[in-house]
CSV table of C-alpha atoms and ligand atoms in Angstrom, one decimal:
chain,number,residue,atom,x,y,z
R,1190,UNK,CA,79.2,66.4,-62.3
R,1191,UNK,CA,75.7,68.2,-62.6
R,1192,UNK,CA,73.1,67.0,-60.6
R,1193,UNK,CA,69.8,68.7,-59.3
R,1194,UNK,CA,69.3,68.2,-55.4
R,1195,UNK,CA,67.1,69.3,-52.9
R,1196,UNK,CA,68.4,70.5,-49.5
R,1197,UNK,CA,65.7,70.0,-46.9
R,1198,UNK,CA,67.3,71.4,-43.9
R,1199,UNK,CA,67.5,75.0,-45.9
R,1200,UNK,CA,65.1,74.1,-47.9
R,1201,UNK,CA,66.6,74.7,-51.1
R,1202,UNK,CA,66.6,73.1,-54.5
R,1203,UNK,CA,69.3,73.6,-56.5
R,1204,UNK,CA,71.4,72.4,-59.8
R,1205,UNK,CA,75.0,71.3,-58.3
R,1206,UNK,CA,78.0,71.1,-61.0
R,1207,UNK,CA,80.1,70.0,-59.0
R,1208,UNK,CA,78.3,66.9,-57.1
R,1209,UNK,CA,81.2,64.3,-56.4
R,1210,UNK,CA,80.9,61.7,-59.6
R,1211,UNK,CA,80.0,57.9,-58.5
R,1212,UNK,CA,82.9,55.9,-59.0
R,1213,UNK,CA,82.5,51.8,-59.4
R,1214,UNK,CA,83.0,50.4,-55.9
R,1215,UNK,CA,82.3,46.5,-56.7
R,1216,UNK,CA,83.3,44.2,-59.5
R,1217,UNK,CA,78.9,43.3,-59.9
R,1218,UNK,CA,78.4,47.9,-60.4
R,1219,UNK,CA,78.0,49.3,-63.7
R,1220,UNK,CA,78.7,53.2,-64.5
R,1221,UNK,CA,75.6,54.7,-66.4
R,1222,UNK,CA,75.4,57.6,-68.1
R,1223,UNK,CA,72.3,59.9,-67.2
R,1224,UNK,CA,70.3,60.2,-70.8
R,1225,UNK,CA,66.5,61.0,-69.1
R,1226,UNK,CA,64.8,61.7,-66.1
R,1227,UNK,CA,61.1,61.8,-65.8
R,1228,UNK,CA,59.5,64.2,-63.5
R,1229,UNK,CA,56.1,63.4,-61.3
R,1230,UNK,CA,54.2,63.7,-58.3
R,1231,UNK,CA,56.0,62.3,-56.0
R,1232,UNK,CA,59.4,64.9,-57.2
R,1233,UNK,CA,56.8,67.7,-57.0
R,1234,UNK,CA,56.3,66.4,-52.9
R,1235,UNK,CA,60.3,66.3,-52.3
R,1236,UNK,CA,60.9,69.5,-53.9
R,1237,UNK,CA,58.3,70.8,-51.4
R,1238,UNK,CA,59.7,69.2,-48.4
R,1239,UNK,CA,56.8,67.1,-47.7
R,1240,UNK,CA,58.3,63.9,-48.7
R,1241,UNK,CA,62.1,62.4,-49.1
R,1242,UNK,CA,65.3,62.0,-47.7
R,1243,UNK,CA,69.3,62.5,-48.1
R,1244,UNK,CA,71.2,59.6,-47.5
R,1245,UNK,CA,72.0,59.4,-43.9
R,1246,UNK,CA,75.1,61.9,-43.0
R,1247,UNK,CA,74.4,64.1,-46.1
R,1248,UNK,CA,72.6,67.9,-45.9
R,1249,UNK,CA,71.3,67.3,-49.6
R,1250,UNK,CA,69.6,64.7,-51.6
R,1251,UNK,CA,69.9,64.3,-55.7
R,1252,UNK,CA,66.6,63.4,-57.3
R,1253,UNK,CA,65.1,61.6,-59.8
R,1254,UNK,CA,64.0,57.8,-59.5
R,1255,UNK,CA,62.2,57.5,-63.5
R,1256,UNK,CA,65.9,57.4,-65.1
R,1257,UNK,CA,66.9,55.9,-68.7
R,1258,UNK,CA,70.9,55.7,-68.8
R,1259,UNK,CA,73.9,54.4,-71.5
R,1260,UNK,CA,76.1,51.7,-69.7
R,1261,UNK,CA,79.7,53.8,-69.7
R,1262,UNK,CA,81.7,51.1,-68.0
R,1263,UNK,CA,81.0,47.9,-66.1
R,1264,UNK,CA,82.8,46.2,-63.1
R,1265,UNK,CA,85.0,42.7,-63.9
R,1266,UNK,CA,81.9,40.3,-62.6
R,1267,UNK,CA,78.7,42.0,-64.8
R,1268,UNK,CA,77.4,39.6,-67.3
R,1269,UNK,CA,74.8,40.7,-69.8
R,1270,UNK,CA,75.7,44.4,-70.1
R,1271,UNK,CA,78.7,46.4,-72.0
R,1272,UNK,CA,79.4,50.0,-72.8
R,1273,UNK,CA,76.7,51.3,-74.7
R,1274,UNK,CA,73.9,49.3,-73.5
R,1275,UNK,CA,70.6,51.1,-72.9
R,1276,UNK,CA,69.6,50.6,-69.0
R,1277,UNK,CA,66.8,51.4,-66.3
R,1278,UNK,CA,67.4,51.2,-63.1
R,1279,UNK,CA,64.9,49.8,-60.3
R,1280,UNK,CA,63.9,52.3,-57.8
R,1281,UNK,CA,63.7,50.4,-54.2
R,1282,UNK,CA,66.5,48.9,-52.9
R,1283,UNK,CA,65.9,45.8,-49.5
R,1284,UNK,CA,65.8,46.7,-46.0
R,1285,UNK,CA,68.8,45.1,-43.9
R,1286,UNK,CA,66.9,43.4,-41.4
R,1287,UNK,CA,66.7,39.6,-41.5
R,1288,UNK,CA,63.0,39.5,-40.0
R,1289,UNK,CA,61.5,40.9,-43.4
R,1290,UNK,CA,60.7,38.0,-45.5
R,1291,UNK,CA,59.3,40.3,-48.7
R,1292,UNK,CA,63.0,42.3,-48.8
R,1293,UNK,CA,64.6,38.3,-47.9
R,1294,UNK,CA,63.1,37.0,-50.7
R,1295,UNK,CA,63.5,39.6,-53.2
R,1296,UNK,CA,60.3,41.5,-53.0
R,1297,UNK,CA,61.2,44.9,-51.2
R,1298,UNK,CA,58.2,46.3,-52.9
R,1299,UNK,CA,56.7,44.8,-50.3
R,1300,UNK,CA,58.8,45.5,-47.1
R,1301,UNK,CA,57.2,45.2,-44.1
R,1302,UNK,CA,59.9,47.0,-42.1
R,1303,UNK,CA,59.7,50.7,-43.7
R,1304,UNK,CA,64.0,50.7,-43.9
R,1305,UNK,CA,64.4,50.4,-47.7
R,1306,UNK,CA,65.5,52.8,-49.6
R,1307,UNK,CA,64.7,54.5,-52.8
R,1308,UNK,CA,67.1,56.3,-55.1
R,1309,UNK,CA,65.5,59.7,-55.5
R,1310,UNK,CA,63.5,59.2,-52.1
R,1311,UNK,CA,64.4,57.8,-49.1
R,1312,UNK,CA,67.9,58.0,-47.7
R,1313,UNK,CA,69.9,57.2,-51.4
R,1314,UNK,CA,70.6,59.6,-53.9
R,1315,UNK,CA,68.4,59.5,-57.4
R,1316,UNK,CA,69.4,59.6,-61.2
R,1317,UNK,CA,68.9,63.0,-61.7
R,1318,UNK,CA,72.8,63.5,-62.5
R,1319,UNK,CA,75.3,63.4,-65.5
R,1320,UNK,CA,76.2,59.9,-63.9
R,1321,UNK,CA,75.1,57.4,-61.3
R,1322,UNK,CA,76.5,53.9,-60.3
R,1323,UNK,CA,74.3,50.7,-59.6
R,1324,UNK,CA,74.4,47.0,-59.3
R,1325,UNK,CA,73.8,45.4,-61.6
R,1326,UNK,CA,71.0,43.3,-60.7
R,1327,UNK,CA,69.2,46.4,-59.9
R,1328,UNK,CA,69.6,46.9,-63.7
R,1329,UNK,CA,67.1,46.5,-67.0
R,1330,UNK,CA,68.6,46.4,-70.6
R,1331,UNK,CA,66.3,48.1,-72.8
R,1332,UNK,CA,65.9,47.6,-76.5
R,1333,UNK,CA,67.6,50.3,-78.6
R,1334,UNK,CA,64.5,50.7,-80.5
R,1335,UNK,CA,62.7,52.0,-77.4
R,1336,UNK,CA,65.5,55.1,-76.8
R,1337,UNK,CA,62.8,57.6,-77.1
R,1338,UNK,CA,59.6,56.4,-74.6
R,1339,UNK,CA,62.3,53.9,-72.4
R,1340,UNK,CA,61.9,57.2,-69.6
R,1341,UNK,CA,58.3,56.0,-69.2
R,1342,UNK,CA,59.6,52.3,-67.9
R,1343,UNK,CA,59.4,53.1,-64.4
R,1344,UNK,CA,55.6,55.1,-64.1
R,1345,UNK,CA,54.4,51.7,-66.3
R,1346,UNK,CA,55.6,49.4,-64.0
R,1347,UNK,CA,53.4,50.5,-61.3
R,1348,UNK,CA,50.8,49.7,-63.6
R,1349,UNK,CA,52.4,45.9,-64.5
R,1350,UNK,CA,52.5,45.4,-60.9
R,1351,UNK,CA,48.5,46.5,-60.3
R,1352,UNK,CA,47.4,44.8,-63.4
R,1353,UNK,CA,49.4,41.5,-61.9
R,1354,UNK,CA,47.6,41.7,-58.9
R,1355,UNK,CA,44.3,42.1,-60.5
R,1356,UNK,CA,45.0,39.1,-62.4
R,1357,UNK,CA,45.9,37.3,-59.5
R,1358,UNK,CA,43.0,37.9,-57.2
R,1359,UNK,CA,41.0,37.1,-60.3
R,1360,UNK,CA,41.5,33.8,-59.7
R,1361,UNK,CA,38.6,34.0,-56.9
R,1362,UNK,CA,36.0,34.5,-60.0
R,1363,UNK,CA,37.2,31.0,-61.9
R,1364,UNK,CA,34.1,31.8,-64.0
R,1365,UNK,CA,34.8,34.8,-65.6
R,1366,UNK,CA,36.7,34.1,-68.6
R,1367,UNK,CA,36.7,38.0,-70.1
R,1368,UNK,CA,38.5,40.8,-68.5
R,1369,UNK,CA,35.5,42.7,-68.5
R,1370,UNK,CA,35.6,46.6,-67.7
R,1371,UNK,CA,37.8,49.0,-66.0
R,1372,UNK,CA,37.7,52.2,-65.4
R,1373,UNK,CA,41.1,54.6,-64.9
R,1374,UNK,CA,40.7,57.5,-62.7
R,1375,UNK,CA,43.2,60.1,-63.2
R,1376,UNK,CA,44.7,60.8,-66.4
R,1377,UNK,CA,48.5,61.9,-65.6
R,1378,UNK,CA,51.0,59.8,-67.0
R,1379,UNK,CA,50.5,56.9,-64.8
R,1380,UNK,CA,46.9,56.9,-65.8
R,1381,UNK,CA,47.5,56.8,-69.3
R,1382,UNK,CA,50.0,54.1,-69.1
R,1383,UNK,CA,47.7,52.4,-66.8
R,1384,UNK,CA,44.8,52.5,-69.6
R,1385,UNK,CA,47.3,50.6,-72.4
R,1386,UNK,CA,48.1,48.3,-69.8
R,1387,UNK,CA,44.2,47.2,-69.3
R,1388,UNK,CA,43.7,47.6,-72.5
R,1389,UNK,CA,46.2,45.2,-73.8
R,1390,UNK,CA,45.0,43.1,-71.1
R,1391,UNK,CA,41.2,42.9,-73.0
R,1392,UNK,CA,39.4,45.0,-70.5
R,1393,UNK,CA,36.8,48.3,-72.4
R,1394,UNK,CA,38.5,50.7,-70.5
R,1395,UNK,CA,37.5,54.1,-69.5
R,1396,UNK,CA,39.1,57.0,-68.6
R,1397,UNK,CA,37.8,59.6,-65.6
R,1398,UNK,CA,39.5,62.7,-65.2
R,1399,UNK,CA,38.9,66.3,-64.1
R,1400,UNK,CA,39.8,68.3,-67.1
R,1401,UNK,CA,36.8,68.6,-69.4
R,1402,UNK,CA,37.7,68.0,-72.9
R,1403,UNK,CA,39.7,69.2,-75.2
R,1404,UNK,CA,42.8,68.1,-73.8
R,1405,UNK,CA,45.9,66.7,-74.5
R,1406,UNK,CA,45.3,63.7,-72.0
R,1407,UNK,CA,41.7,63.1,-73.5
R,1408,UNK,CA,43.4,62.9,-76.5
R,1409,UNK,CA,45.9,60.4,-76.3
R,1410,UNK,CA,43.4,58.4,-74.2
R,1411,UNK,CA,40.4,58.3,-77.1
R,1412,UNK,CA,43.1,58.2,-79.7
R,1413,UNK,CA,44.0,54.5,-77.7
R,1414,UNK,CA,40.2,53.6,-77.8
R,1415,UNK,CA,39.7,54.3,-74.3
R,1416,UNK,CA,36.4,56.9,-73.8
R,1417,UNK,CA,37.8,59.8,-72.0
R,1418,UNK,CA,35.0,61.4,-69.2
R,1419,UNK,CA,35.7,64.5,-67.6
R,1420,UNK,CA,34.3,64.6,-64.0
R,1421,UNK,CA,33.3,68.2,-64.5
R,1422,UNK,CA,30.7,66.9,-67.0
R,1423,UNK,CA,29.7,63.7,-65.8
R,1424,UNK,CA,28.8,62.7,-62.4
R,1425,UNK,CA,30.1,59.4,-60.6
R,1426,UNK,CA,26.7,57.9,-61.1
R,1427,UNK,CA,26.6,58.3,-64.7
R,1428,UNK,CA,29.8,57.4,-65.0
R,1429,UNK,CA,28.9,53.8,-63.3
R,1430,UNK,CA,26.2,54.1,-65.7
R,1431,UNK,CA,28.2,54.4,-68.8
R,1432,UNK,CA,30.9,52.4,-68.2
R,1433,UNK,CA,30.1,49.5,-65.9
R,1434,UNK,CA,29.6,47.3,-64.4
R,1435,UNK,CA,33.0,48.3,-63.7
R,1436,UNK,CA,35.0,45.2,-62.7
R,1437,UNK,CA,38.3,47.0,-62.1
R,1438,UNK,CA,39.0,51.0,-61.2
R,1439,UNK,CA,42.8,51.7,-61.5
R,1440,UNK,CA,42.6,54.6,-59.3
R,1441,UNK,CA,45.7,57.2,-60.7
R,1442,UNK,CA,44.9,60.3,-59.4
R,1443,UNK,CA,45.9,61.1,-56.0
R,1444,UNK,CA,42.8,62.6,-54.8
R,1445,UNK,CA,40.9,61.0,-51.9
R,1446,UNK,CA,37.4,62.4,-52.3
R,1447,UNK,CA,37.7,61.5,-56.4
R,1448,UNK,CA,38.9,58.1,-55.5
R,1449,UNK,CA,35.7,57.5,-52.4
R,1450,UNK,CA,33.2,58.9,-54.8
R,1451,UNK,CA,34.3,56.3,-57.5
R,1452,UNK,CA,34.2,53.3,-55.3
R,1453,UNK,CA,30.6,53.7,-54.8
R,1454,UNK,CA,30.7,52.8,-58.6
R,1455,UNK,CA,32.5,49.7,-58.4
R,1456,UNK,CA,30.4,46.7,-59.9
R,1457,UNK,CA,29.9,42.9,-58.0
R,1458,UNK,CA,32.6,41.5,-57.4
R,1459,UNK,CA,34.6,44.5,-58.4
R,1460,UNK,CA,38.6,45.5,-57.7
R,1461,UNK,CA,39.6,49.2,-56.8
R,1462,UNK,CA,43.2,49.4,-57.1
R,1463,UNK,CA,45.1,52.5,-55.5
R,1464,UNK,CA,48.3,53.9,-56.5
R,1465,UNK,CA,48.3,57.3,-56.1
R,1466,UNK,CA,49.1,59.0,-52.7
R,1467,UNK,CA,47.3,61.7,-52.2
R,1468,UNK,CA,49.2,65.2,-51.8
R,1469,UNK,CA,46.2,67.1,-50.2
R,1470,UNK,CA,45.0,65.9,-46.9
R,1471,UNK,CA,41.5,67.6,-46.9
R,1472,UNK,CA,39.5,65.1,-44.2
R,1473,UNK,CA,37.0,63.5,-45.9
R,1474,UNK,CA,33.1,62.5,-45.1
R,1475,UNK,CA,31.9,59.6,-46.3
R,1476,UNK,CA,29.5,57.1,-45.4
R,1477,UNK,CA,31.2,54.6,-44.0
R,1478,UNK,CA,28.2,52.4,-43.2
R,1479,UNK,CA,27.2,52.1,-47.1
R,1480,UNK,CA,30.4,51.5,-48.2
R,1481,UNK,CA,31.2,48.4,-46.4
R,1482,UNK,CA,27.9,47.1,-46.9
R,1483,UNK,CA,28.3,47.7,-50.6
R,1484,UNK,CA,32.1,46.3,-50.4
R,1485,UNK,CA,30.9,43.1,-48.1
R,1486,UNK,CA,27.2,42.4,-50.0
R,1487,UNK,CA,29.2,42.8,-53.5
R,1488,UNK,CA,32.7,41.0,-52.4
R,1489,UNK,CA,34.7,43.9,-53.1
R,1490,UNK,CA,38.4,44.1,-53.5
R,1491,UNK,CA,40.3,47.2,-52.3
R,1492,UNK,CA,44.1,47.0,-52.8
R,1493,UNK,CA,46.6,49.4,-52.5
R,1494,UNK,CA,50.1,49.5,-54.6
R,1495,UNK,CA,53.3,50.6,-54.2
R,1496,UNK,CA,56.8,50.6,-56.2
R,1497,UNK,CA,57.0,47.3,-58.3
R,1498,UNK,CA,58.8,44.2,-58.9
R,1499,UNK,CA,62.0,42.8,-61.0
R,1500,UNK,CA,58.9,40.9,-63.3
R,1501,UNK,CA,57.1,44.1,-63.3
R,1502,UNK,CA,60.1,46.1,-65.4
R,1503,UNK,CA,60.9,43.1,-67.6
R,1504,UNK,CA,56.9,43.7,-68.4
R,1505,UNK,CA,56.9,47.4,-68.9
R,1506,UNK,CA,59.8,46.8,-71.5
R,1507,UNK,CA,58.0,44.0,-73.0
R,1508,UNK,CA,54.7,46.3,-73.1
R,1509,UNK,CA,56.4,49.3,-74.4
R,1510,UNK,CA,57.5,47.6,-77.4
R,1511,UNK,CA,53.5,46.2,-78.1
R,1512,UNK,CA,52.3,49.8,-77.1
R,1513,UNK,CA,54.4,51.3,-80.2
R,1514,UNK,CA,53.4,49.0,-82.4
R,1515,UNK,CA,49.8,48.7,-81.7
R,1516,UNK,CA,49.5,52.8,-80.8
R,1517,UNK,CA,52.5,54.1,-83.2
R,1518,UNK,CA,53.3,57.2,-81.9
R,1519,UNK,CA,51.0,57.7,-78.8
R,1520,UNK,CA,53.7,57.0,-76.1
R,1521,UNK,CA,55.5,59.8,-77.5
R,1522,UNK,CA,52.7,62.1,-77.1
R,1523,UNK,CA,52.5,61.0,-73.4
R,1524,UNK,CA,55.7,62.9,-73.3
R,1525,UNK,CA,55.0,66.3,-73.4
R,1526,UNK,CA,58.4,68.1,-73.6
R,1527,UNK,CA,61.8,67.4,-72.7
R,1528,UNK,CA,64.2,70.3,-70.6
R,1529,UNK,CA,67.7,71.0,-69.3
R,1530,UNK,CA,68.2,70.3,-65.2
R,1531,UNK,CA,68.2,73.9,-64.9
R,1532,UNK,CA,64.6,73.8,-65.9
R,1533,UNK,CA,63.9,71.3,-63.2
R,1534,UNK,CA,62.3,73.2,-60.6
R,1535,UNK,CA,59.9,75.2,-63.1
R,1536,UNK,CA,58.9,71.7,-64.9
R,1537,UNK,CA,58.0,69.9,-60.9
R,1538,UNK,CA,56.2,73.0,-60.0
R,1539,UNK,CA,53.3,71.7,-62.6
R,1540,UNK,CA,52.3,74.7,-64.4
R,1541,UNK,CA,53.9,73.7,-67.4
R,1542,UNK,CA,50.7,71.9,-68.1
R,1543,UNK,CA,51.0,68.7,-70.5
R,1544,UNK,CA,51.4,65.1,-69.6
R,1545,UNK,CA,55.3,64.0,-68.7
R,1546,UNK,CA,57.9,66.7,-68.7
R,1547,UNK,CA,61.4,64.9,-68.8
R,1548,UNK,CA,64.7,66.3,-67.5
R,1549,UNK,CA,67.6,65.4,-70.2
R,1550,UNK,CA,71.7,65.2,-69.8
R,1551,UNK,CA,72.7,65.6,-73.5
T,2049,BGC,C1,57.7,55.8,-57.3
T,2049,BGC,C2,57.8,54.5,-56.5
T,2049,BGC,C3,58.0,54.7,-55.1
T,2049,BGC,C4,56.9,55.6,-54.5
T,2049,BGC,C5,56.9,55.9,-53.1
T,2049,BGC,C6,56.6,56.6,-56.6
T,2049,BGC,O1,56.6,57.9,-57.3
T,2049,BGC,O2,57.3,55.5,-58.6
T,2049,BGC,O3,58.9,53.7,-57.1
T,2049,BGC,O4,58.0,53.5,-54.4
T,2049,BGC,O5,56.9,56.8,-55.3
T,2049,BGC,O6,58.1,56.5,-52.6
């Protein structure tokens, strides 16, 4: 079958056609047909060698962990799914190790071992394929109605899982009955999704990015009712001005110094969620001293998020089907332009511009 793979030892990325097609191995595995795979940061990182890893004994690794798929056949024990069915997979898998409660328990989001894997990632290969086999607990049925935005499950469940959080720790404020103000920093896809994800939540939500406006990112931000601020035009301090007391930042952008600038900003009491990993390494100077005086006198919250949660899909379906009806059309916009897997390593390299680029098998 085709499937686009990276080869780290030579260093190559290439479109296979003739990768070895999954085959169903237990009655609980389902066969899925490859319909979308989105393309982000973290494929940009593999494809330059920076990040990921083959399964162990194998030179290459197939990518591709955002992955929307048509049930072809299922194993003699899967309940709940047939031929047909619209699916999308999870992307961490548990560690093996019985001292690691969170993979134990069902939450390897939260391993505290480093040994899971990710399809597309680390050490199992991704969705990025004609085909690919899974359990199926490791499985989400998605409404037929959402075929054409279901590719955008997996980048909103990172936001499902932060907003969760943030609702959790809220619980220290027993007072505060409003969701009060966020701001989103970083307007790629995760960004955006993370802005209809506050917003549904009740927080006046805006959005901080570098591009100054026009864009097409500003756009589908404003058009959500989110105020779209381009850090080129407006300093952190007036952005704190304009927008806070900001009770939550959703920090979607990857960029350290951004991200340290606009935690000065954050308001009494005030959350700072991280969930991009930053690409660059430039060190960084900051002053430390304020900082934890401002995040101790002003009982600050800074949390960092990875991956997300069985709950945290079942959301993002749940939240796509609100998104379209209360923003008809704007979750297409987020995707900017679907392409063939030869097309893949031109669409990862980012100069395509736009907001998701997504990597059919018609
Ligand atoms: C994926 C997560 C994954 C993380 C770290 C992100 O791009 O969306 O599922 O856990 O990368 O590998």
């Amino acid at each position: 079958m085709k499937a686009v793979a990276v080869f780290p030892k030579s260093r190559e990325v290439r479109v296979l056609e003739d990768a070895p097609e999954p085959k169903l191995r237990s009655p609980t595995q389902v066969r899925v047909r490859t319909l979308e795979v989105g393309v982000c940061g973290t494929d940009k990182e593999i494809v330059d060698f920076r990040y990921g890893t083959p399964p162990e004994g194998e030179d290459y690794l197939i990518v591709g962990h955002e992955a929307l798929g048509e049930v072809v056949e299922v194993g003699a024990q899967v309940q709940g799914l047939k031929p047909g069915d619209l699916v999308v997979p999870r992307v961490r898998r548990p560690c093996p190790h019985e001292r690691c409660p969170a993979c134990r328990h069902g939450y390897p989001d939260f391993c505290i071992t480093g040994d899971y894997t990710e399809r597309g990632i680390v050490k199992a290969h991704g969705f990025c394929a004609q085909f690919f086999v899974e359990e199926v607990t490791y499985l989400h049925k998605v409404p037929s109605a959402l075929r054409q935005v279901a590719v955008l499950t997996e980048p909103l469940t990172i936001a499902e899982k932060a907003l969760r959080e943030v609702e959790h720790l809220k619980e220290r404020l027993p007072w505060e009955q409003k969701p009060g103000k966020a701001v989103v920093l970083g307007s790629g896809p995760v960004g955006l999704l993370g802005a209809m994800v506050l917003l549904r939540a009740g927080y006046g939500t805006t959005v901080y990015s570098r591009s100054p406006k026009p864009n097409p990112k500003a756009e589908v931000a404003e058009a959500l009712g989110a105020p779209y601020l381009s850090s080129k035009e407006v300093s952190v301090e007036e952005l704190g001005k304009r927008a806070g007391p900001v009770d939550v930042v959703y920090e979607a952008a990857g960029a350290s110094k951004a991200a340290f600038d606009v935690l000065r900003v954050l308001g009494p009491n005030g959350m700072f969620v991280f969930t991009g990993v930053p690409g660059r390494k430039e060190p960084l100077e900051l002053d430390g001293a304020a900082l934890l005086k401002q995040m101790v006198l002003q009982n600050q919250v800074v949390l960092g998020t990875v991956n997300a949660a069985d709950m945290d899909f079942d959301a993002a379906l749940e939240d796509l089907e609100r998104f379209r009806t209360r923003w008809p059309g704007r979750l297409e916009r987020i995707i900017t332009a679907r392409h063939s897997p030869e097309e893949f390593q031109q669409v990862v390299s980012g100069k395509l511009g736009g907001i998701k680029h997504v990597i059919t098998f018609g």
